[in-house]
């Protein structure tokens, strides 16, 4: 069968989607086009709202050829009609929230998620008259109770940063449809499109921090929103063109290179993370390990249904986390004690529950109990990199 007549595999898609041989120079790799402006072939309108159907590039805040190549590649990987890239994951999240929500709307959001997102919705959105209810998204009854006639969006993060709790995207999307909630948005940064494709499970939008697995090398920040073309076109006109947090073409070019190897990197991340998780589970100073690929994860069945790859993120708990964190800062060699995740290099960070509650989540009562069920007094959030598993384990062993 001719390759053009069949569905391409994910590895081929990651390498070739959005790219092609340059028709002028015959360059095989993507060109880096830094131009901020483009000379149109006809006299088009001045506002982005009035281009009279002109399809070419006009100004880089609207669209840029290198960024567009990355957007097309990400759309193919995620099975989305359209993609819009931003300067960071937070620029993508804030564009989607502010582009879709208005004064008087209600947002139901995962009670545990990336701290930047949690702080944005708790401290900034209410200033614009948007009401926010954080809820444990792993409990469908709680989500159903939180929905009101004004709920416009469910914001899901799975696996949730930092505690590795999962949410059932298919069930949440069905609930949203049944209750007339317009948008289901899924921050799928921890999973990557290799593990989970939320749009196929019923979500309306997917958000990625490209700074993590998709870029994969820790040298370029970026973000993306993916979904239906009509929704993304509207978002482009409002959130992208007006808020202006667009991705630099240079970063798009770096992330394009990273994205090409995403499938094989994710396979290696998973393989090494599983070996490290098993090592930690058997370690005498480790109290608990949470990795979706371990049978001991409380939602392992959901992980098996929803994740085609268990990714490289795990958490573990020890008796005196702060003392171990101090030893890590001083002594770790292969693993870097640093924030961020999804890079080829292993990264670890200590996240104490009490501090995080004060600075960000402010959970009390039942919500706090549910958080502590996964995190105890605090977790080491570990982004297992692409080094040899034996070297990672030996490095951890000398500080535990
Ligand atoms: C799940 C998740 N979403 C969004 C972000 C924000 O991404 P960025 O740092 O690229 O703004 C992060 C950052 O760590 C994250 O972990």
mmCIF file of C-alpha atoms and ligand atoms in Angstrom:
data_model
loop_
_atom_site.group_PDB
_atom_site.id
_atom_site.type_symbol
_atom_site.label_atom_id
_atom_site.label_comp_id
_atom_site.label_asym_id
_atom_site.label_seq_id
_atom_site.Cartn_x
_atom_site.Cartn_y
_atom_site.Cartn_z
ATOM 1 C CA UNK A 1 0.000 0.000 0.000
ATOM 2 C CA UNK A 2 1.274 3.484 -0.845
ATOM 3 C CA UNK A 3 2.442 5.423 2.262
ATOM 4 C CA UNK A 4 0.250 8.401 1.282
ATOM 5 C CA UNK A 5 -2.883 6.198 1.277
ATOM 6 C CA UNK A 6 -2.474 4.813 4.760
ATOM 7 C CA UNK A 7 -2.657 6.288 8.226
ATOM 8 C CA UNK A 8 0.903 7.144 9.242
ATOM 9 C CA UNK A 9 2.349 5.792 12.473
ATOM 10 C CA UNK A 10 3.027 8.109 15.399
ATOM 11 C CA UNK A 11 6.821 8.088 14.892
ATOM 12 C CA UNK A 12 6.469 9.044 11.242
ATOM 13 C CA UNK A 13 3.923 11.719 12.189
ATOM 14 C CA UNK A 14 6.216 13.193 14.841
ATOM 15 C CA UNK A 15 9.033 13.527 12.324
ATOM 16 C CA UNK A 16 7.200 14.562 9.164
ATOM 17 C CA UNK A 17 3.916 16.284 10.091
ATOM 18 C CA UNK A 18 4.014 20.032 9.507
ATOM 19 C CA UNK A 19 7.344 19.770 7.703
ATOM 20 C CA UNK A 20 8.410 19.216 4.125
ATOM 21 C CA UNK A 21 11.264 19.886 1.750
ATOM 22 C CA UNK A 22 11.517 23.646 1.201
ATOM 23 C CA UNK A 23 10.358 24.264 -2.393
ATOM 24 C CA UNK A 24 12.875 27.093 -2.985
ATOM 25 C CA UNK A 25 16.091 25.921 -1.265
ATOM 26 C CA UNK A 26 15.292 22.161 -1.125
ATOM 27 C CA UNK A 27 16.274 22.287 2.568
ATOM 28 C CA UNK A 28 15.306 19.029 4.260
ATOM 29 C CA UNK A 29 15.090 20.421 7.831
ATOM 30 C CA UNK A 30 12.647 23.174 8.839
ATOM 31 C CA UNK A 31 13.671 26.750 8.075
ATOM 32 C CA UNK A 32 13.898 29.278 10.873
ATOM 33 C CA UNK A 33 11.955 32.326 9.689
ATOM 34 C CA UNK A 34 12.515 35.198 12.130
ATOM 35 C CA UNK A 35 10.733 37.878 10.090
ATOM 36 C CA UNK A 36 8.211 39.895 12.099
ATOM 37 C CA UNK A 37 6.404 41.123 8.992
ATOM 38 C CA UNK A 38 5.633 39.706 5.539
ATOM 39 C CA UNK A 39 4.946 41.422 2.213
ATOM 40 C CA UNK A 40 1.451 40.290 1.149
ATOM 41 C CA UNK A 41 0.775 39.550 -2.520
ATOM 42 C CA UNK A 42 -2.275 41.805 -2.506
ATOM 43 C CA UNK A 43 -3.547 44.878 -0.590
ATOM 44 C CA UNK A 44 -5.319 43.193 2.341
ATOM 45 C CA UNK A 45 -7.146 44.816 5.281
ATOM 46 C CA UNK A 46 -5.101 46.289 8.147
ATOM 47 C CA UNK A 47 -6.864 44.646 11.126
ATOM 48 C CA UNK A 48 -6.507 40.913 11.737
ATOM 49 C CA UNK A 49 -10.340 40.909 11.669
ATOM 50 C CA UNK A 50 -10.426 42.098 8.097
ATOM 51 C CA UNK A 51 -8.143 40.165 5.761
ATOM 52 C CA UNK A 52 -10.762 39.592 3.030
ATOM 53 C CA UNK A 53 -9.948 35.892 2.942
ATOM 54 C CA UNK A 54 -6.192 36.470 2.415
ATOM 55 C CA UNK A 55 -4.438 33.269 3.571
ATOM 56 C CA UNK A 56 -0.749 34.309 3.470
ATOM 57 C CA UNK A 57 1.428 35.517 6.354
ATOM 58 C CA UNK A 58 1.091 39.201 7.294
ATOM 59 C CA UNK A 59 2.521 39.826 10.765
ATOM 60 C CA UNK A 60 4.226 37.388 13.159
ATOM 61 C CA UNK A 61 1.876 38.024 16.103
ATOM 62 C CA UNK A 62 -0.918 36.578 13.926
ATOM 63 C CA UNK A 63 1.079 33.754 12.421
ATOM 64 C CA UNK A 64 4.674 32.908 11.500
ATOM 65 C CA UNK A 65 5.835 30.110 9.135
ATOM 66 C CA UNK A 66 8.129 28.358 11.663
ATOM 67 C CA UNK A 67 5.538 28.551 14.442
ATOM 68 C CA UNK A 68 2.907 27.309 11.963
ATOM 69 C CA UNK A 69 5.030 24.245 11.179
ATOM 70 C CA UNK A 70 5.107 23.399 14.881
ATOM 71 C CA UNK A 71 1.353 24.019 15.204
ATOM 72 C CA UNK A 72 0.649 21.632 12.316
ATOM 73 C CA UNK A 73 2.921 18.962 13.814
ATOM 74 C CA UNK A 74 1.282 19.242 17.258
ATOM 75 C CA UNK A 75 -2.225 19.141 15.744
ATOM 76 C CA UNK A 76 -1.316 15.913 13.906
ATOM 77 C CA UNK A 77 0.143 14.341 17.070
ATOM 78 C CA UNK A 78 -2.874 15.307 19.179
ATOM 79 C CA UNK A 79 -5.484 14.441 16.517
ATOM 80 C CA UNK A 80 -6.749 18.052 16.633
ATOM 81 C CA UNK A 81 -8.176 20.221 13.840
ATOM 82 C CA UNK A 82 -6.095 23.173 14.928
ATOM 83 C CA UNK A 83 -3.353 24.378 17.273
ATOM 84 C CA UNK A 84 -2.254 27.767 18.553
ATOM 85 C CA UNK A 85 1.174 28.195 20.154
ATOM 86 C CA UNK A 86 2.063 30.620 22.950
ATOM 87 C CA UNK A 87 5.179 31.913 24.705
ATOM 88 C CA UNK A 88 4.790 29.516 27.655
ATOM 89 C CA UNK A 89 2.375 26.981 29.098
ATOM 90 C CA UNK A 90 0.958 29.707 31.335
ATOM 91 C CA UNK A 91 0.457 32.021 28.342
ATOM 92 C CA UNK A 92 -1.542 29.205 26.712
ATOM 93 C CA UNK A 93 -3.635 28.553 29.840
ATOM 94 C CA UNK A 94 -4.361 32.218 30.533
ATOM 95 C CA UNK A 95 -5.230 32.846 26.858
ATOM 96 C CA UNK A 96 -7.715 29.984 26.907
ATOM 97 C CA UNK A 97 -9.311 30.996 30.209
ATOM 98 C CA UNK A 98 -9.538 34.709 29.391
ATOM 99 C CA UNK A 99 -10.478 34.012 25.779
ATOM 100 C CA UNK A 100 -13.401 31.743 26.739
ATOM 101 C CA UNK A 101 -14.653 32.991 30.112
ATOM 102 C CA UNK A 102 -16.491 36.230 30.874
ATOM 103 C CA UNK A 103 -17.734 38.079 33.910
ATOM 104 C CA UNK A 104 -20.433 36.013 35.655
ATOM 105 C CA UNK A 105 -19.164 32.679 34.281
ATOM 106 C CA UNK A 106 -18.245 29.810 36.575
ATOM 107 C CA UNK A 107 -15.149 27.610 36.226
ATOM 108 C CA UNK A 108 -14.884 24.194 37.887
ATOM 109 C CA UNK A 109 -11.212 23.246 38.140
ATOM 110 C CA UNK A 110 -9.094 20.459 39.518
ATOM 111 C CA UNK A 111 -8.274 21.306 43.162
ATOM 112 C CA UNK A 112 -4.703 20.152 42.533
ATOM 113 C CA UNK A 113 -2.754 21.298 39.535
ATOM 114 C CA UNK A 114 0.328 23.190 38.427
ATOM 115 C CA UNK A 115 0.814 25.984 40.995
ATOM 116 C CA UNK A 116 0.829 28.760 38.381
ATOM 117 C CA UNK A 117 -2.588 27.655 37.114
ATOM 118 C CA UNK A 118 -3.917 27.268 40.666
ATOM 119 C CA UNK A 119 -2.749 30.763 41.644
ATOM 120 C CA UNK A 120 -4.125 32.307 38.424
ATOM 121 C CA UNK A 121 -7.617 30.928 38.995
ATOM 122 C CA UNK A 122 -7.709 31.605 42.749
ATOM 123 C CA UNK A 123 -6.177 35.081 42.786
ATOM 124 C CA UNK A 124 -6.644 36.652 39.335
ATOM 125 C CA UNK A 125 -9.815 35.312 37.677
ATOM 126 C CA UNK A 126 -12.137 36.385 40.542
ATOM 127 C CA UNK A 127 -10.944 40.007 39.980
ATOM 128 C CA UNK A 128 -12.633 39.795 36.563
ATOM 129 C CA UNK A 129 -15.897 38.456 37.998
ATOM 130 C CA UNK A 130 -15.226 34.807 37.114
ATOM 131 C CA UNK A 131 -16.252 32.462 39.897
ATOM 132 C CA UNK A 132 -14.002 29.453 40.514
ATOM 133 C CA UNK A 133 -14.692 26.172 42.346
ATOM 134 C CA UNK A 134 -11.726 23.844 42.927
ATOM 135 C CA UNK A 135 -12.794 20.206 43.215
ATOM 136 C CA UNK A 136 -11.185 16.781 43.356
ATOM 137 C CA UNK A 137 -11.643 15.770 39.708
ATOM 138 C CA UNK A 138 -11.079 12.102 40.478
ATOM 139 C CA UNK A 139 -14.517 12.059 42.167
ATOM 140 C CA UNK A 140 -17.322 12.428 39.594
ATOM 141 C CA UNK A 141 -20.003 12.994 42.243
ATOM 142 C CA UNK A 142 -18.095 15.975 43.628
ATOM 143 C CA UNK A 143 -17.692 17.419 40.144
ATOM 144 C CA UNK A 144 -21.425 16.941 39.454
ATOM 145 C CA UNK A 145 -22.275 18.746 42.706
ATOM 146 C CA UNK A 146 -19.943 21.642 41.849
ATOM 147 C CA UNK A 147 -21.557 22.342 38.438
ATOM 148 C CA UNK A 148 -24.103 25.176 38.352
ATOM 149 C CA UNK A 149 -26.175 26.614 35.455
ATOM 150 C CA UNK A 150 -23.400 29.217 35.034
ATOM 151 C CA UNK A 151 -20.556 26.694 34.722
ATOM 152 C CA UNK A 152 -18.912 27.297 31.342
ATOM 153 C CA UNK A 153 -15.739 25.273 31.701
ATOM 154 C CA UNK A 154 -14.297 22.183 33.416
ATOM 155 C CA UNK A 155 -10.505 22.430 33.695
ATOM 156 C CA UNK A 156 -8.908 19.030 34.165
ATOM 157 C CA UNK A 157 -5.241 18.269 34.768
ATOM 158 C CA UNK A 158 -4.255 14.609 34.512
ATOM 159 C CA UNK A 159 -1.931 13.332 35.855
ATOM 160 C CA UNK A 160 -2.165 16.264 38.272
ATOM 161 C CA UNK A 161 0.987 18.135 39.190
ATOM 162 C CA UNK A 162 2.492 17.458 41.727
ATOM 163 C CA UNK A 163 0.684 14.457 43.228
ATOM 164 C CA UNK A 164 0.076 12.169 40.229
ATOM 165 C CA UNK A 165 -3.665 11.879 40.815
ATOM 166 C CA UNK A 166 -5.599 11.016 37.650
ATOM 167 C CA UNK A 167 -8.968 12.177 36.346
ATOM 168 C CA UNK A 168 -11.223 10.234 33.953
ATOM 169 C CA UNK A 169 -11.407 12.492 30.876
ATOM 170 C CA UNK A 170 -14.131 10.454 29.119
ATOM 171 C CA UNK A 171 -16.432 10.405 32.151
ATOM 172 C CA UNK A 172 -15.874 14.110 32.894
ATOM 173 C CA UNK A 173 -16.567 15.055 29.260
ATOM 174 C CA UNK A 174 -19.803 13.025 29.281
ATOM 175 C CA UNK A 175 -20.849 14.716 32.528
ATOM 176 C CA UNK A 176 -20.090 18.153 31.069
ATOM 177 C CA UNK A 177 -22.203 17.390 27.957
ATOM 178 C CA UNK A 178 -25.100 16.111 30.080
ATOM 179 C CA UNK A 179 -25.031 19.272 32.212
ATOM 180 C CA UNK A 180 -24.577 21.748 29.323
ATOM 181 C CA UNK A 181 -21.089 22.823 30.355
ATOM 182 C CA UNK A 182 -19.693 24.331 27.139
ATOM 183 C CA UNK A 183 -15.957 23.574 27.444
ATOM 184 C CA UNK A 184 -13.847 20.751 28.809
ATOM 185 C CA UNK A 185 -10.167 21.769 28.834
ATOM 186 C CA UNK A 186 -7.443 19.262 29.715
ATOM 187 C CA UNK A 187 -3.912 20.212 30.697
ATOM 188 C CA UNK A 188 -2.183 17.118 29.342
ATOM 189 C CA UNK A 189 1.401 18.277 29.933
ATOM 190 C CA UNK A 190 2.348 15.318 32.174
ATOM 191 C CA UNK A 191 0.892 12.785 29.733
ATOM 192 C CA UNK A 192 1.989 14.252 26.367
ATOM 193 C CA UNK A 193 0.058 13.296 23.197
ATOM 194 C CA UNK A 194 1.896 9.973 23.181
ATOM 195 C CA UNK A 195 0.174 8.835 26.389
ATOM 196 C CA UNK A 196 -3.284 10.404 26.113
ATOM 197 C CA UNK A 197 -5.306 12.150 23.398
ATOM 198 C CA UNK A 198 -8.019 14.006 25.369
ATOM 199 C CA UNK A 199 -9.940 15.206 22.279
ATOM 200 C CA UNK A 200 -10.657 11.586 21.327
ATOM 201 C CA UNK A 201 -12.081 11.086 24.820
ATOM 202 C CA UNK A 202 -14.532 13.979 24.436
ATOM 203 C CA UNK A 203 -12.588 17.061 25.602
ATOM 204 C CA UNK A 204 -12.889 20.340 23.671
ATOM 205 C CA UNK A 205 -9.414 21.753 24.333
ATOM 206 C CA UNK A 206 -5.988 20.361 25.184
ATOM 207 C CA UNK A 207 -3.256 22.505 26.750
ATOM 208 C CA UNK A 208 0.445 21.682 26.807
ATOM 209 C CA UNK A 209 3.433 23.345 28.331
ATOM 210 C CA UNK A 210 5.842 22.747 25.435
ATOM 211 C CA UNK A 211 8.652 23.520 27.890
ATOM 212 C CA UNK A 212 8.242 19.964 29.195
ATOM 213 C CA UNK A 213 8.042 16.672 27.234
ATOM 214 C CA UNK A 214 7.251 18.083 23.801
ATOM 215 C CA UNK A 215 10.327 20.345 23.629
ATOM 216 C CA UNK A 216 12.045 17.770 25.782
ATOM 217 C CA UNK A 217 15.488 19.332 26.250
ATOM 218 C CA UNK A 218 14.932 22.108 28.770
ATOM 219 C CA UNK A 219 16.110 24.893 26.474
ATOM 220 C CA UNK A 220 12.905 26.519 25.175
ATOM 221 C CA UNK A 221 9.708 27.693 26.830
ATOM 222 C CA UNK A 222 6.421 27.407 24.983
ATOM 223 C CA UNK A 223 2.768 26.478 25.270
ATOM 224 C CA UNK A 224 -0.049 25.284 23.036
ATOM 225 C CA UNK A 225 -3.828 25.089 22.933
ATOM 226 C CA UNK A 226 -5.408 22.516 20.602
ATOM 227 C CA UNK A 227 -9.008 21.918 19.582
ATOM 228 C CA UNK A 228 -11.629 22.633 16.893
ATOM 229 C CA UNK A 229 -10.640 25.027 14.093
ATOM 230 C CA UNK A 230 -13.590 27.382 14.688
ATOM 231 C CA UNK A 231 -12.744 27.683 18.403
ATOM 232 C CA UNK A 232 -9.033 28.170 17.754
ATOM 233 C CA UNK A 233 -9.656 30.789 15.027
ATOM 234 C CA UNK A 234 -11.757 32.774 17.511
ATOM 235 C CA UNK A 235 -9.077 32.372 20.186
ATOM 236 C CA UNK A 236 -6.425 33.554 17.735
ATOM 237 C CA UNK A 237 -8.351 36.751 16.970
ATOM 238 C CA UNK A 238 -8.980 37.541 20.614
ATOM 239 C CA UNK A 239 -6.482 35.986 22.977
ATOM 240 C CA UNK A 240 -3.491 35.676 20.657
ATOM 241 C CA UNK A 241 -3.654 38.866 18.635
ATOM 242 C CA UNK A 242 -4.748 41.062 21.547
ATOM 243 C CA UNK A 243 -3.003 39.562 24.584
ATOM 244 C CA UNK A 244 0.025 38.969 22.375
ATOM 245 C CA UNK A 245 1.789 36.155 24.233
ATOM 246 C CA UNK A 246 2.999 34.456 21.049
ATOM 247 C CA UNK A 247 5.775 31.899 20.703
ATOM 248 C CA UNK A 248 9.111 33.129 19.346
ATOM 249 C CA UNK A 249 10.001 31.453 16.009
ATOM 250 C CA UNK A 250 13.404 30.511 17.444
ATOM 251 C CA UNK A 251 11.741 28.608 20.293
ATOM 252 C CA UNK A 252 9.306 27.035 17.819
ATOM 253 C CA UNK A 253 12.288 25.843 15.770
ATOM 254 C CA UNK A 254 13.931 24.263 18.846
ATOM 255 C CA UNK A 255 10.650 22.678 19.952
ATOM 256 C CA UNK A 256 10.040 21.319 16.419
ATOM 257 C CA UNK A 257 13.329 19.455 16.706
ATOM 258 C CA UNK A 258 12.382 18.105 20.132
ATOM 259 C CA UNK A 259 8.891 17.086 19.057
ATOM 260 C CA UNK A 260 10.265 14.930 16.237
ATOM 261 C CA UNK A 261 11.665 12.430 18.762
ATOM 262 C CA UNK A 262 8.753 12.608 21.249
ATOM 263 C CA UNK A 263 7.452 9.031 20.665
ATOM 264 C CA UNK A 264 10.806 7.354 21.198
ATOM 265 C CA UNK A 265 11.689 9.609 24.129
ATOM 266 C CA UNK A 266 8.367 8.863 25.844
ATOM 267 C CA UNK A 267 8.983 5.155 25.448
ATOM 268 C CA UNK A 268 12.416 5.525 27.089
ATOM 269 C CA UNK A 269 11.041 7.829 29.827
ATOM 270 C CA UNK A 270 8.419 5.203 30.683
ATOM 271 C CA UNK A 271 10.878 2.314 30.685
ATOM 272 C CA UNK A 272 13.344 4.136 32.968
ATOM 273 C CA UNK A 273 10.625 5.560 35.252
ATOM 274 C CA UNK A 274 9.218 2.081 35.810
ATOM 275 C CA UNK A 275 12.667 0.757 36.775
ATOM 276 C CA UNK A 276 13.258 3.716 39.123
ATOM 277 C CA UNK A 277 9.753 3.425 40.639
ATOM 278 C CA UNK A 278 10.376 -0.267 41.398
ATOM 279 C CA UNK A 279 13.760 0.547 42.913
ATOM 280 C CA UNK A 280 12.175 3.206 45.147
ATOM 281 C CA UNK A 281 9.300 0.928 46.123
ATOM 282 C CA UNK A 282 11.826 -1.582 47.426
ATOM 283 C CA UNK A 283 13.992 0.997 49.233
ATOM 284 C CA UNK A 284 14.004 0.816 53.042
ATOM 285 C CA UNK A 285 13.877 4.623 53.509
ATOM 286 C CA UNK A 286 11.028 5.230 51.041
ATOM 287 C CA UNK A 287 7.530 5.231 52.510
ATOM 288 C CA UNK A 288 5.379 5.481 49.384
ATOM 289 C CA UNK A 289 5.763 5.759 45.620
ATOM 290 C CA UNK A 290 3.105 7.033 43.205
ATOM 291 C CA UNK A 291 3.630 6.089 39.578
ATOM 292 C CA UNK A 292 0.653 5.377 37.276
ATOM 293 C CA UNK A 293 2.503 2.385 35.825
ATOM 294 C CA UNK A 294 2.805 0.629 39.196
ATOM 295 C CA UNK A 295 0.017 -1.731 40.276
ATOM 296 C CA UNK A 296 0.168 0.037 43.673
ATOM 297 C CA UNK A 297 -1.070 3.340 42.203
ATOM 298 C CA UNK A 298 -4.654 3.745 43.516
ATOM 299 C CA UNK A 299 -5.887 4.530 39.987
ATOM 300 C CA UNK A 300 -3.770 2.035 38.076
ATOM 301 C CA UNK A 301 -6.863 0.695 36.249
ATOM 302 C CA UNK A 302 -7.768 4.164 34.995
ATOM 303 C CA UNK A 303 -4.130 4.721 34.020
ATOM 304 C CA UNK A 304 -4.211 1.545 31.945
ATOM 305 C CA UNK A 305 -7.416 2.622 30.211
ATOM 306 C CA UNK A 306 -6.470 6.232 29.592
ATOM 307 C CA UNK A 307 -2.679 6.253 29.168
ATOM 308 C CA UNK A 308 -0.921 4.456 26.332
ATOM 309 C CA UNK A 309 2.362 5.351 28.030
ATOM 310 C CA UNK A 310 2.792 5.933 31.777
ATOM 311 C CA UNK A 311 5.171 8.837 31.185
ATOM 312 C CA UNK A 312 8.248 9.652 33.284
ATOM 313 C CA UNK A 313 6.716 11.451 36.279
ATOM 314 C CA UNK A 314 6.532 9.931 39.752
ATOM 315 C CA UNK A 315 6.440 11.021 43.375
ATOM 316 C CA UNK A 316 7.803 9.427 46.524
ATOM 317 C CA UNK A 317 7.695 10.119 50.238
ATOM 318 C CA UNK A 318 10.340 9.662 52.950
ATOM 319 C CA UNK A 319 10.385 10.224 56.716
ATOM 320 C CA UNK A 320 12.274 13.565 56.743
ATOM 321 C CA UNK A 321 11.857 15.175 53.341
ATOM 322 C CA UNK A 322 13.634 18.441 54.138
ATOM 323 C CA UNK A 323 16.806 16.708 55.335
ATOM 324 C CA UNK A 324 16.870 14.547 52.196
ATOM 325 C CA UNK A 325 16.209 17.610 49.999
ATOM 326 C CA UNK A 326 19.225 19.358 51.588
ATOM 327 C CA UNK A 327 21.431 16.345 50.868
ATOM 328 C CA UNK A 328 20.135 16.311 47.295
ATOM 329 C CA UNK A 329 21.052 19.959 46.715
ATOM 330 C CA UNK A 330 24.579 19.214 47.883
ATOM 331 C CA UNK A 331 25.297 15.755 46.595
ATOM 332 C CA UNK A 332 23.183 14.756 43.578
ATOM 333 C CA UNK A 333 25.305 14.231 40.508
ATOM 334 C CA UNK A 334 23.316 12.770 37.604
ATOM 335 C CA UNK A 335 19.941 14.078 38.792
ATOM 336 C CA UNK A 336 19.560 17.856 39.033
ATOM 337 C CA UNK A 337 17.724 19.302 42.028
ATOM 338 C CA UNK A 338 15.631 21.761 39.993
ATOM 339 C CA UNK A 339 12.028 22.563 39.079
ATOM 340 C CA UNK A 340 10.467 21.728 35.678
ATOM 341 C CA UNK A 341 10.013 18.324 34.116
ATOM 342 C CA UNK A 342 9.926 16.317 30.906
ATOM 343 C CA UNK A 343 13.530 17.093 29.962
ATOM 344 C CA UNK A 344 16.125 14.527 28.867
ATOM 345 C CA UNK A 345 17.905 15.289 32.169
ATOM 346 C CA UNK A 346 16.403 13.911 35.416
ATOM 347 C CA UNK A 347 14.961 16.649 37.659
ATOM 348 C CA UNK A 348 13.784 16.343 41.245
ATOM 349 C CA UNK A 349 12.174 18.757 43.714
ATOM 350 C CA UNK A 350 10.861 18.595 47.288
ATOM 351 C CA UNK A 351 7.284 19.898 47.660
ATOM 352 C CA UNK A 352 6.195 20.103 51.310
ATOM 353 C CA UNK A 353 2.422 19.943 51.807
ATOM 354 C CA UNK A 354 2.163 22.688 54.463
ATOM 355 C CA UNK A 355 4.117 25.221 52.351
ATOM 356 C CA UNK A 356 2.076 24.492 49.242
ATOM 357 C CA UNK A 357 -1.181 24.856 51.153
ATOM 358 C CA UNK A 358 -0.086 28.271 52.455
ATOM 359 C CA UNK A 359 1.232 29.636 49.162
ATOM 360 C CA UNK A 360 -1.225 28.173 46.697
ATOM 361 C CA UNK A 361 -3.934 25.602 47.326
ATOM 362 C CA UNK A 362 -5.267 26.697 50.728
ATOM 363 C CA UNK A 363 -7.169 23.391 51.122
ATOM 364 C CA UNK A 364 -8.915 22.650 54.383
ATOM 365 C CA UNK A 365 -11.017 19.773 55.762
ATOM 366 C CA UNK A 366 -11.965 17.127 53.204
ATOM 367 C CA UNK A 367 -9.922 18.687 50.337
ATOM 368 C CA UNK A 368 -6.799 18.732 52.507
ATOM 369 C CA UNK A 369 -7.405 15.136 53.550
ATOM 370 C CA UNK A 370 -7.748 14.064 49.920
ATOM 371 C CA UNK A 371 -4.510 15.882 49.006
ATOM 372 C CA UNK A 372 -2.674 14.268 51.915
ATOM 373 C CA UNK A 373 -3.919 10.809 50.832
ATOM 374 C CA UNK A 374 -1.613 11.225 47.829
ATOM 375 C CA UNK A 375 1.078 13.466 49.284
ATOM 376 C CA UNK A 376 1.362 12.967 53.048
ATOM 377 C CA UNK A 377 3.589 15.695 54.547
ATOM 378 C CA UNK A 378 5.224 16.274 51.189
ATOM 379 C CA UNK A 379 6.472 14.629 48.026
ATOM 380 C CA UNK A 380 9.593 14.485 45.971
ATOM 381 C CA UNK A 381 8.354 15.182 42.466
ATOM 382 C CA UNK A 382 10.681 13.282 40.191
ATOM 383 C CA UNK A 383 10.900 13.750 36.444
ATOM 384 C CA UNK A 384 12.804 10.663 35.380
ATOM 385 C CA UNK A 385 15.082 11.543 32.484
ATOM 386 C CA UNK A 386 16.757 9.544 29.749
ATOM 387 C CA UNK A 387 19.942 8.587 31.606
ATOM 388 C CA UNK A 388 20.646 4.918 32.461
ATOM 389 C CA UNK A 389 18.276 3.683 35.177
ATOM 390 C CA UNK A 390 21.210 2.191 37.154
ATOM 391 C CA UNK A 391 22.948 5.592 37.311
ATOM 392 C CA UNK A 392 19.772 7.367 38.418
ATOM 393 C CA UNK A 393 19.120 4.780 41.134
ATOM 394 C CA UNK A 394 22.732 4.917 42.398
ATOM 395 C CA UNK A 395 22.549 8.726 42.553
ATOM 396 C CA UNK A 396 19.319 8.595 44.585
ATOM 397 C CA UNK A 397 20.597 5.836 46.823
ATOM 398 C CA UNK A 398 23.530 7.968 48.082
ATOM 399 C CA UNK A 399 21.167 10.706 49.349
ATOM 400 C CA UNK A 400 18.205 8.699 50.711
HETATM 401 C C1 LIG B 1 1.031 20.708 34.180
HETATM 402 C C2 LIG B 1 1.622 22.042 33.842
HETATM 403 N N1 LIG B 1 0.898 22.920 33.153
HETATM 404 C C3 LIG B 1 1.370 24.139 32.819
HETATM 405 C C4 LIG B 1 2.634 24.534 33.226
HETATM 406 C C5 LIG B 1 3.121 25.908 32.882
HETATM 407 O O1 LIG B 1 4.051 25.817 31.843
HETATM 408 P P1 LIG B 1 5.191 26.919 31.570
HETATM 409 O O2 LIG B 1 6.176 26.813 32.688
HETATM 410 O O3 LIG B 1 5.706 26.554 30.220
HETATM 411 O O4 LIG B 1 4.493 28.251 31.586
HETATM 412 C C6 LIG B 1 3.429 23.652 33.953
HETATM 413 C C7 LIG B 1 4.782 24.050 34.406
HETATM 414 O O5 LIG B 1 5.425 23.351 35.168
HETATM 415 C C8 LIG B 1 2.906 22.369 34.283
HETATM 416 O O6 LIG B 1 3.617 21.478 34.993
#
